[in-house]
Amino acid sequence: GAGVSQSPSNKVTEKGKDVELRCDPISGHTALYWYRQSLGQGLEFLIYFQGNSAPDKSGLPSDRFSAERTGGSVSTLTIQRTQQEDSAVYLCASRPNDRNSPLHFGNGTRLTVT
Amino acid sequence: GNSVTQMEGPVTLSEEAFLTINCTYTATGYPSLFWYVQYPGEGLQLLLKATKADDKGSNKGFEATYRKETTSFHLEKGSVQVSDSAVYFCALSAPRGGFKTIFGAGTRLFVKA
C-alpha cells in the first residue's frame, strides 16, 4: 500500500562525504518533487520531475546537488561533498498527472552532516 | 513568477478560539489552491483544496474559500482544539511552470487548553 517511500529515514554523514537519498513514489504518479525542510523552517523547493519532460532544477542550491528519476519511477537525490548547512529533512512527494490532485508526501530523510 | 504569501507565526490561541490564517497568492492563469498540515512528528498531508474561483474547501472543521478578486485563500476554523496544534502550509499549482506546486513559508499554530 503504498504511499511514498523514502530511504534511509535517517542519515548521519561526515562533512565532505557524498550521500544518496532515495524516493519511491506512488505507482502511476507522473509528477515527483524534492523539497528540503530545515528545522523550524518552511519547504524549500529543490527539483520537480513531470513525466518525460525535462526536470525543473531551478531550486537546487548548488551544483553539489543533483537528482535523477529512472524509468519514470524511483528518484535519487545526490548531494556531493556535504556541508553542515545541508543538514535538514529532505522530503519527496508525488502526484498523478492532474493539476487538481494534491501532493502525497513521504516521511522524509533526516540528514545530519557532522 | 508564481508565489504564495502567508501570515507569519507562531499563532497562539486558547481552545475554542476562532482561527484565521491568511494566505494570498500571485499566479498567472487559474491556479488550484491547497492547505497542507504537518502535525508534530508527522509528515505533510492535505487538509483541503479548491480548484476554481468561489469554491470552498473544507475538512475537519477547517474551511477556505478561493477568492480570485482578492487572490486569497484564507484558512478558518470556528473553534480550535489542542489537537489542531500544527504547522499549516498554503500552496498553489498553476499552469505557468507546468503546474509546479509552490508552498508558502508555513504558519505554526499553538492551541492552549
mmCIF file of C-alpha atoms in Angstrom, chain A residues 11-111:
data_model
loop_
_atom_site.group_PDB
_atom_site.id
_atom_site.type_symbol
_atom_site.label_atom_id
_atom_site.label_comp_id
_atom_site.label_asym_id
_atom_site.label_seq_id
_atom_site.Cartn_x
_atom_site.Cartn_y
_atom_site.Cartn_z
ATOM 1 C CA LYS A 11 21.424 9.560 7.640
ATOM 2 C CA VAL A 12 24.403 10.858 9.534
ATOM 3 C CA THR A 13 27.440 11.637 7.437
ATOM 4 C CA GLU A 14 30.739 13.413 7.778
ATOM 5 C CA LYS A 15 31.352 16.712 6.113
ATOM 6 C CA GLY A 16 32.790 16.206 2.653
ATOM 7 C CA LYS A 17 31.187 12.822 2.022
ATOM 8 C CA ASP A 18 28.627 12.147 -0.716
ATOM 9 C CA VAL A 19 25.118 10.940 0.117
ATOM 10 C CA GLU A 20 22.270 9.446 -1.890
ATOM 11 C CA LEU A 21 18.649 9.727 -0.858
ATOM 12 C CA ARG A 22 16.021 7.540 -2.441
ATOM 13 C CA CYS A 23 12.343 8.083 -3.169
ATOM 14 C CA ASP A 24 9.804 5.528 -4.372
ATOM 15 C CA PRO A 25 6.703 7.404 -5.494
ATOM 16 C CA ILE A 26 3.186 6.040 -5.624
ATOM 17 C CA SER A 27 2.775 3.817 -8.649
ATOM 18 C CA GLY A 28 1.373 5.679 -11.618
ATOM 19 C CA HIS A 29 2.206 9.129 -10.294
ATOM 20 C CA THR A 30 3.885 11.102 -13.048
ATOM 21 C CA ALA A 31 4.978 14.112 -11.011
ATOM 22 C CA LEU A 32 7.725 13.847 -8.416
ATOM 23 C CA TYR A 33 9.127 16.614 -6.213
ATOM 24 C CA TRP A 34 12.016 17.021 -3.817
ATOM 25 C CA TYR A 35 11.813 19.628 -1.057
ATOM 26 C CA ARG A 36 14.081 20.480 1.851
ATOM 27 C CA GLN A 37 12.849 21.467 5.288
ATOM 28 C CA SER A 38 15.295 22.864 7.794
ATOM 29 C CA LEU A 39 14.434 22.865 11.492
ATOM 30 C CA GLY A 40 11.510 25.180 12.115
ATOM 31 C CA GLN A 41 11.519 26.400 8.545
ATOM 32 C CA GLY A 42 9.243 26.097 5.550
ATOM 33 C CA LEU A 43 9.525 23.947 2.477
ATOM 34 C CA GLU A 44 12.331 24.796 0.096
ATOM 35 C CA PHE A 45 11.673 23.539 -3.439
ATOM 36 C CA LEU A 46 14.599 21.653 -4.951
ATOM 37 C CA ILE A 47 13.578 19.860 -8.143
ATOM 38 C CA TYR A 48 10.442 18.748 -9.998
ATOM 39 C CA PHE A 49 10.007 15.886 -12.465
ATOM 40 C CA GLN A 50 6.889 15.714 -14.632
ATOM 41 C CA GLY A 51 6.551 12.719 -16.900
ATOM 42 C CA ASN A 52 9.077 12.733 -19.712
ATOM 43 C CA SER A 53 9.636 16.476 -19.625
ATOM 44 C CA ALA A 54 12.985 17.963 -18.697
ATOM 45 C CA PRO A 55 13.088 18.377 -14.914
ATOM 46 C CA ASP A 56 12.744 21.792 -13.313
ATOM 47 C CA LYS A 57 16.018 22.123 -11.420
ATOM 48 C CA SER A 58 15.575 25.761 -10.523
ATOM 49 C CA GLY A 59 15.571 25.112 -6.780
ATOM 50 C CA LEU A 60 18.824 23.192 -6.470
ATOM 51 C CA PRO A 61 21.011 25.331 -4.181
ATOM 52 C CA SER A 62 24.360 24.480 -5.764
ATOM 53 C CA ASP A 63 25.992 22.178 -8.284
ATOM 54 C CA ARG A 64 26.727 19.756 -5.432
ATOM 55 C CA PHE A 65 23.059 18.756 -5.653
ATOM 56 C CA SER A 66 21.677 16.584 -8.421
ATOM 57 C CA ALA A 67 18.737 14.278 -8.912
ATOM 58 C CA GLU A 68 17.585 11.737 -11.392
ATOM 59 C CA ARG A 69 14.472 9.743 -11.971
ATOM 60 C CA THR A 70 14.831 6.397 -13.652
ATOM 61 C CA GLY A 71 12.094 4.863 -15.726
ATOM 62 C CA GLY A 72 9.626 7.465 -14.600
ATOM 63 C CA SER A 73 9.535 5.961 -11.152
ATOM 64 C CA VAL A 74 12.259 5.855 -8.485
ATOM 65 C CA SER A 75 14.226 9.035 -7.884
ATOM 66 C CA THR A 76 17.597 9.573 -6.261
ATOM 67 C CA LEU A 77 18.801 12.877 -4.839
ATOM 68 C CA THR A 78 22.576 13.056 -4.584
ATOM 69 C CA ILE A 79 24.495 15.574 -2.516
ATOM 70 C CA GLN A 80 28.227 15.670 -3.153
ATOM 71 C CA ARG A 81 30.834 16.932 -0.697
ATOM 72 C CA THR A 82 28.235 17.515 2.002
ATOM 73 C CA GLN A 83 28.411 20.622 4.160
ATOM 74 C CA GLN A 84 26.920 21.230 7.594
ATOM 75 C CA GLU A 85 24.361 23.595 6.115
ATOM 76 C CA ASP A 86 22.977 20.665 4.135
ATOM 77 C CA SER A 87 21.588 19.231 7.378
ATOM 78 C CA ALA A 88 17.801 19.151 7.010
ATOM 79 C CA VAL A 89 14.867 16.863 6.331
ATOM 80 C CA TYR A 90 14.604 16.009 2.640
ATOM 81 C CA LEU A 91 11.030 15.376 1.557
ATOM 82 C CA CYS A 92 9.815 13.632 -1.556
ATOM 83 C CA ALA A 93 6.275 13.973 -2.889
ATOM 84 C CA SER A 94 4.397 12.606 -5.868
ATOM 85 C CA ARG A 95 1.187 13.405 -7.676
ATOM 86 C CA PRO A 96 -0.844 11.992 -10.590
ATOM 87 C CA ASN A 97 -0.902 13.866 -13.885
ATOM 88 C CA ASP A 98 -3.764 16.036 -12.669
ATOM 89 C CA ARG A 99 -3.126 19.612 -11.579
ATOM 90 C CA ASN A 100 -6.001 19.405 -9.109
ATOM 91 C CA SER A 101 -4.620 16.424 -7.258
ATOM 92 C CA PRO A 102 -2.716 17.083 -4.053
ATOM 93 C CA LEU A 103 0.844 16.003 -3.382
ATOM 94 C CA HIS A 104 1.439 12.819 -1.409
ATOM 95 C CA PHE A 105 4.475 13.152 0.819
ATOM 96 C CA GLY A 106 6.890 10.597 2.141
ATOM 97 C CA ASN A 107 8.103 10.723 5.717
ATOM 98 C CA GLY A 108 11.386 12.263 4.702
ATOM 99 C CA THR A 109 15.071 11.567 5.200
ATOM 100 C CA ARG A 110 16.663 13.407 8.092
ATOM 101 C CA LEU A 111 20.223 14.243 7.042
#
